[in-house]
Short mmCIF file of C-alpha atoms and ligand atoms in Angstrom, two decimals:
data_model
loop_
_atom_site.label_atom_id
_atom_site.label_comp_id
_atom_site.label_asym_id
_atom_site.label_seq_id
_atom_site.Cartn_x
_atom_site.Cartn_y
_atom_site.Cartn_z
CA MET A 1 6.64 43.28 -33.63
CA SER A 2 7.55 40.53 -35.05
CA THR A 3 9.79 40.20 -38.32
CA GLN A 4 8.50 41.40 -41.49
CA THR A 5 8.34 40.50 -45.09
CA MET A 6 7.25 40.47 -47.89
CA THR A 7 4.72 39.21 -50.11
CA PRO A 8 4.57 38.18 -54.04
CA VAL A 9 1.50 39.19 -54.23
CA GLY A 10 2.58 43.74 -53.61
CA THR A 11 4.28 44.83 -56.31
CA ALA A 12 7.30 47.48 -56.51
CA ASN A 13 5.41 50.45 -55.85
CA ILE A 14 2.68 49.21 -54.36
CA PRO A 15 4.56 46.51 -51.62
CA VAL A 16 2.56 44.48 -48.92
CA ARG A 17 3.81 45.13 -45.33
CA ARG A 18 3.31 42.43 -43.23
CA MET A 19 3.34 43.66 -39.93
CA ASP A 20 2.36 42.63 -37.02
CA PHE A 21 1.67 44.89 -34.16
CA GLU A 22 0.88 44.59 -30.66
CA PHE A 23 -0.24 47.23 -28.28
CA ASP A 24 0.71 47.08 -25.04
CA ASP A 25 -1.36 47.90 -22.18
CA THR A 26 0.57 50.27 -20.81
CA ILE A 27 -0.27 52.71 -23.53
CA PRO A 28 -2.94 55.75 -21.76
CA LYS A 29 -6.25 55.64 -22.10
CA TYR A 30 -5.92 59.96 -24.45
CA TRP A 31 -2.26 58.41 -26.90
CA PHE A 32 -2.62 61.38 -28.93
CA ASP A 33 -2.11 64.80 -27.32
CA ASN A 34 -2.85 63.07 -23.85
CA ASN A 35 -6.11 64.83 -25.10
CA PRO A 36 -10.00 63.27 -25.79
CA MET A 37 -10.85 64.71 -28.77
CA LEU A 38 -7.34 64.21 -30.93
CA THR A 39 -7.50 60.40 -29.58
CA MET A 40 -10.57 59.50 -30.05
CA LEU A 41 -11.38 61.62 -33.21
CA LEU A 42 -8.50 59.21 -34.70
CA THR A 43 -10.23 55.96 -32.85
CA GLY A 44 -13.71 56.40 -34.47
CA LEU A 45 -12.02 56.32 -37.18
CA SER A 46 -10.28 53.66 -36.63
CA CYS A 47 -13.52 51.89 -35.50
CA VAL A 48 -14.82 52.40 -39.62
CA PHE A 49 -11.14 51.55 -41.42
CA PRO A 50 -11.89 47.52 -41.14
CA GLU A 51 -15.20 46.40 -42.90
CA GLY A 52 -14.63 49.99 -44.52
CA GLU A 53 -11.56 48.14 -46.14
CA ARG A 54 -13.62 45.17 -46.38
CA MET A 55 -15.93 47.15 -48.33
CA PHE A 56 -13.42 48.94 -50.55
CA MET A 57 -12.09 44.82 -51.17
CA ARG A 58 -15.58 44.46 -52.59
CA ALA A 59 -16.25 47.64 -55.15
CA VAL A 60 -13.11 46.73 -56.98
CA ARG A 61 -13.06 42.91 -56.60
CA HIS A 62 -16.35 43.14 -58.55
CA TYR A 63 -14.72 45.04 -61.41
CA GLN A 64 -11.65 42.63 -61.02
CA ASP A 65 -12.18 40.27 -64.13
CA GLN A 66 -13.03 43.45 -66.37
CA ILE A 67 -9.19 44.37 -66.04
CA THR A 68 -7.42 43.49 -68.91
CA ASP A 69 -5.14 45.50 -68.31
CA PRO A 70 -2.18 43.35 -66.24
CA GLU A 71 0.05 45.48 -64.84
CA LEU A 72 -3.62 46.89 -63.36
CA GLN A 73 -4.52 43.73 -63.04
CA LYS A 74 -1.18 43.00 -60.27
CA GLU A 75 -1.88 46.29 -58.41
CA VAL A 76 -5.44 45.50 -58.10
CA ARG A 77 -4.17 41.98 -55.98
CA ALA A 78 -1.38 45.53 -54.19
CA PHE A 79 -4.16 46.80 -53.46
CA ILE A 80 -6.42 44.56 -51.68
CA GLY A 81 -3.17 42.34 -50.19
CA GLN A 82 -2.14 46.02 -48.22
CA GLU A 83 -6.13 46.88 -47.62
CA ALA A 84 -6.32 43.16 -45.79
CA HIS A 85 -3.25 44.12 -43.66
CA HIS A 86 -4.49 47.50 -42.86
CA GLY A 87 -7.85 46.04 -41.37
CA LYS A 88 -6.28 43.66 -39.60
CA GLU A 89 -3.46 46.05 -37.56
CA HIS A 90 -6.60 48.35 -37.31
CA GLN A 91 -8.39 45.18 -35.70
CA ALA A 92 -6.38 44.61 -32.85
CA PHE A 93 -5.57 48.38 -32.50
CA ASN A 94 -9.76 48.68 -31.52
CA ASP A 95 -9.19 45.63 -29.46
CA PHE A 96 -7.04 47.12 -27.45
CA MET A 97 -8.96 50.19 -27.24
CA ALA A 98 -12.31 48.21 -26.47
CA LYS A 99 -10.28 47.27 -23.06
CA LYS A 100 -9.78 50.59 -22.20
CA ASP A 101 -13.68 50.97 -21.42
CA LEU A 102 -14.99 52.22 -25.07
CA PRO A 103 -18.02 51.41 -26.96
CA ILE A 104 -15.66 50.08 -29.39
CA ALA A 105 -17.95 46.53 -30.51
CA ARG A 106 -21.01 49.01 -30.98
CA ILE A 107 -19.35 51.20 -33.25
CA GLU A 108 -17.98 48.30 -34.87
CA ALA A 109 -21.10 46.85 -35.25
CA PHE A 110 -23.93 49.58 -36.65
CA VAL A 111 -20.80 50.50 -39.41
CA LYS A 112 -21.04 46.85 -40.22
CA LYS A 113 -24.91 47.26 -40.84
CA ALA A 114 -24.47 50.43 -42.22
CA ILE A 115 -22.17 49.02 -45.19
CA ALA A 116 -24.17 45.93 -45.20
CA PHE A 117 -27.24 48.44 -46.05
CA GLU A 118 -24.81 50.43 -48.61
CA GLU A 119 -24.33 47.39 -50.84
CA LYS A 120 -28.18 46.20 -50.65
CA ASN A 121 -29.16 49.09 -51.43
CA LEU A 122 -26.76 51.27 -54.01
CA SER A 123 -25.74 49.68 -57.17
CA LYS A 124 -21.83 47.89 -57.85
CA GLU A 125 -21.04 51.58 -59.62
CA ARG A 126 -22.10 53.32 -56.88
CA MET A 127 -20.22 51.69 -54.66
CA LEU A 128 -16.72 51.36 -56.46
CA ALA A 129 -17.27 55.72 -56.42
CA LYS A 130 -17.93 55.91 -53.21
CA THR A 131 -15.26 53.69 -52.81
CA CYS A 132 -12.83 55.72 -54.65
CA ALA A 133 -14.24 58.83 -53.13
CA LEU A 134 -12.93 57.51 -49.49
CA GLU A 135 -9.92 55.80 -51.22
CA HIS A 136 -9.48 60.57 -51.84
CA PHE A 137 -10.35 61.12 -48.35
CA THR A 138 -7.04 58.82 -47.13
CA ALA A 139 -4.78 59.75 -48.73
CA MET A 140 -5.57 63.38 -48.90
CA PHE A 141 -5.25 62.36 -44.82
CA ALA A 142 -2.22 59.98 -45.31
CA GLU A 143 -0.36 62.89 -47.63
CA MET A 144 -0.49 65.37 -44.78
CA ILE A 145 0.79 63.81 -42.60
CA LEU A 146 3.76 62.30 -44.56
CA GLU A 147 3.65 66.12 -45.87
CA ASN A 148 3.53 66.84 -41.79
CA PRO A 149 5.46 64.60 -39.63
CA GLN A 150 5.21 66.64 -36.42
CA PHE A 151 1.82 66.26 -37.07
CA LEU A 152 2.59 62.48 -35.01
CA ASP A 153 4.63 63.74 -32.31
CA GLY A 154 1.94 64.06 -30.33
CA ILE A 155 0.96 59.92 -30.94
CA ASP A 156 2.60 57.23 -28.05
CA ASP A 157 5.45 56.00 -29.32
CA ARG A 158 4.58 52.52 -29.74
CA LEU A 159 1.64 53.89 -32.22
CA LYS A 160 3.28 56.39 -33.99
CA PRO A 161 4.27 53.53 -35.68
CA LEU A 162 0.64 51.96 -37.19
CA TRP A 163 -1.12 55.26 -38.11
CA LEU A 164 2.45 56.33 -40.22
CA TRP A 165 2.78 53.20 -41.95
CA HIS A 166 -0.89 53.24 -43.00
CA ALA A 167 -0.37 56.95 -44.08
CA ILE A 168 2.28 55.21 -46.47
CA GLU A 169 0.61 52.53 -48.11
CA GLU A 170 -2.87 54.64 -48.24
CA SER A 171 -0.42 57.00 -50.67
CA GLU A 172 0.64 54.55 -52.73
CA HIS A 173 -2.36 52.86 -53.09
CA LYS A 174 -4.38 56.14 -53.79
CA ALA A 175 -4.64 55.13 -57.25
CA VAL A 176 -5.92 51.41 -57.59
CA ALA A 177 -9.61 52.17 -57.83
CA PHE A 178 -9.11 55.15 -59.21
CA ASP A 179 -8.43 53.63 -62.48
CA VAL A 180 -10.41 50.61 -61.81
CA TYR A 181 -13.23 53.04 -62.14
CA GLN A 182 -12.31 54.63 -64.76
CA LYS A 183 -11.63 51.29 -66.96
CA THR A 184 -14.61 50.23 -66.21
CA VAL A 185 -17.71 52.55 -65.11
CA ASP A 186 -16.35 55.97 -66.16
CA ASN A 187 -19.21 58.09 -65.39
CA TYR A 188 -18.51 61.53 -64.22
CA TRP A 189 -21.77 62.14 -63.06
CA ILE A 190 -21.91 59.20 -60.92
CA ARG A 191 -18.03 59.80 -59.18
CA SER A 192 -18.44 63.25 -58.38
CA SER A 193 -21.81 62.69 -57.00
CA GLU A 194 -21.01 60.10 -54.98
CA MET A 195 -18.11 62.24 -53.47
CA ALA A 196 -20.55 64.72 -52.44
CA VAL A 197 -22.97 62.57 -50.78
CA THR A 198 -19.94 60.61 -48.99
CA THR A 199 -18.05 63.86 -47.67
CA VAL A 200 -21.56 64.97 -45.53
CA MET A 201 -22.30 61.33 -44.35
CA PHE A 202 -18.06 60.68 -43.89
CA SER A 203 -18.54 63.93 -41.87
CA PHE A 204 -22.12 63.19 -40.40
CA PHE A 205 -20.64 60.44 -38.78
CA THR A 206 -16.62 60.68 -38.44
CA GLY A 207 -17.73 63.78 -35.33
CA LEU A 208 -21.05 61.50 -34.23
CA HIS A 209 -18.66 58.68 -33.09
CA THR A 210 -15.87 60.73 -32.04
CA VAL A 211 -18.69 62.85 -29.63
CA GLU A 212 -19.45 58.93 -28.93
CA LEU A 213 -16.49 57.77 -27.35
CA MET A 214 -15.86 60.99 -25.81
CA ARG A 215 -19.54 61.05 -24.40
CA ALA A 216 -18.67 57.23 -23.34
CA SER A 217 -15.40 58.66 -21.55
CA GLY A 218 -17.60 61.78 -19.40
CA GLU A 219 -14.74 63.87 -21.83
CA GLN A 220 -17.95 64.91 -23.93
CA ARG A 221 -17.09 68.76 -22.08
CA ASN A 222 -13.48 69.29 -22.28
CA ILE A 223 -13.91 72.46 -23.63
CA LYS A 224 -10.43 72.78 -22.85
CA ALA A 225 -9.45 69.35 -25.53
CA ILE A 226 -12.46 70.20 -27.92
CA ALA A 227 -10.25 73.60 -28.34
CA GLN A 228 -7.38 72.46 -28.47
CA GLY A 229 -7.21 69.31 -30.61
CA LEU A 230 -9.72 71.80 -33.31
CA ASN A 231 -6.75 74.67 -33.55
CA LYS A 232 -4.11 71.51 -33.60
CA LEU A 233 -7.02 70.59 -37.10
CA LEU A 234 -8.83 73.81 -38.10
CA GLY A 235 -6.54 76.49 -36.38
CA LYS A 236 -4.03 79.11 -37.96
CA LYS A 237 -1.59 76.53 -37.83
CA GLY A 238 -4.20 73.30 -38.21
CA PHE A 239 -3.33 70.39 -40.26
CA PHE A 240 -6.20 70.04 -42.57
CA ARG A 241 -5.67 74.21 -43.74
CA GLY A 242 -4.85 73.85 -47.02
CA MET A 243 -6.45 70.71 -47.75
CA LEU A 244 -9.26 71.92 -49.63
CA PRO A 245 -8.06 72.80 -52.87
CA HIS A 246 -6.92 68.74 -53.21
CA TYR A 247 -10.40 68.02 -51.61
CA LEU A 248 -12.41 70.22 -54.95
CA ALA A 249 -9.45 68.77 -57.33
CA TYR A 250 -10.98 65.74 -57.38
CA TYR A 251 -14.97 67.48 -58.40
CA ARG A 252 -12.26 68.21 -61.95
CA PRO A 253 -13.31 65.68 -64.75
CA ASP A 254 -9.93 64.99 -65.69
CA PHE A 255 -8.81 64.16 -62.02
CA HIS A 256 -6.46 61.79 -61.40
CA PRO A 257 -5.03 61.22 -58.41
CA ASN A 258 -1.06 60.75 -59.47
CA ASP A 259 -2.06 64.43 -60.93
CA ARG A 260 0.64 64.98 -57.04
CA ASP A 261 3.48 62.73 -57.34
CA SER A 262 4.50 61.97 -53.94
CA THR A 263 7.02 59.83 -54.74
CA GLN A 264 9.19 61.66 -52.84
CA LEU A 265 6.47 62.21 -49.45
CA ARG A 266 6.75 58.79 -48.97
CA ASN A 267 10.11 58.36 -48.85
CA LYS A 268 9.91 60.44 -46.69
CA GLY A 269 8.07 58.25 -44.38
CA LEU A 270 9.87 55.58 -45.20
CA ALA A 271 13.09 56.22 -43.59
CA LEU A 272 10.47 58.11 -41.24
CA LEU A 273 9.16 54.49 -40.30
CA LYS A 274 12.66 52.61 -40.43
CA SER A 275 13.90 54.57 -38.11
CA TYR A 276 10.92 53.46 -35.48
CA LEU A 277 10.97 50.18 -36.54
CA GLY A 278 14.62 48.96 -37.40
CA ASP A 279 15.24 46.06 -38.80
CA LYS A 280 11.67 44.70 -38.42
CA ILE A 281 10.57 45.59 -41.49
CA ALA A 282 12.07 44.73 -44.30
CA LEU A 283 10.65 48.46 -46.96
CA ALA A 284 11.29 47.84 -50.25
CA ALA A 285 12.96 49.54 -53.21
FE1 FE2 B 1 -5.85 51.49 -45.78
FE1 FE2 B 2 -7.51 52.57 -49.03
#
């Protein structure tokens, strides 16, 4: 990793941190708990990130000139800056996983086509509502990681910073797309119905990509890995347990992402990231 600098595009609360991760070929193929299911679940998500985050940027950018609040304008630029860097680093990660004989390029091409189809057929309002829905998902997962940093324990040390850095920044900018939506589209029906549709599609395609990647590795019948993975996520002490109220809160007409103040969680996450990266990262105040 090279030295990090802060770009002026960020705000104090949404700093744009430039990362330059290099993923060493000696990192094992199953870098999460030596478990194909958990590894491919996160890899499948990563395949969606670069184009998905570009879609978020386009959805928000469409409304950028309707924003009159100078603070929100700055936050929009910071949001775009952070998402652009996530895309860049996840692309590097995806390229690294592609060398492990996985159909990464095929999934990325599919995601690109699917998003282009949606952008062609859905209204700008819906695309922004979809962005808000997916930002709620990323914020939920991000804050689960920040709340339970032991989630990262099973991940290869060289990959922990990527996931933790992304989690911190998703939490930092979780309200930006939502605030743009409320200031422009501000339609509860579109927001809530789009969340329902997005939940089904996101779950289906996340599952599909996980299965596709496992199949390519000949691991689709590895019941032990699947059972262990599901138990880690959904079992009695599963990391995804307890997320339902957080998810359902989105359907409240008066919901706002900052109803849940996560400043302390992020500070803890930033301290952990610093312990991983040392002086290689300039952390924002
Ligand atoms: Fe992101
Ligand atoms: Fe995001």
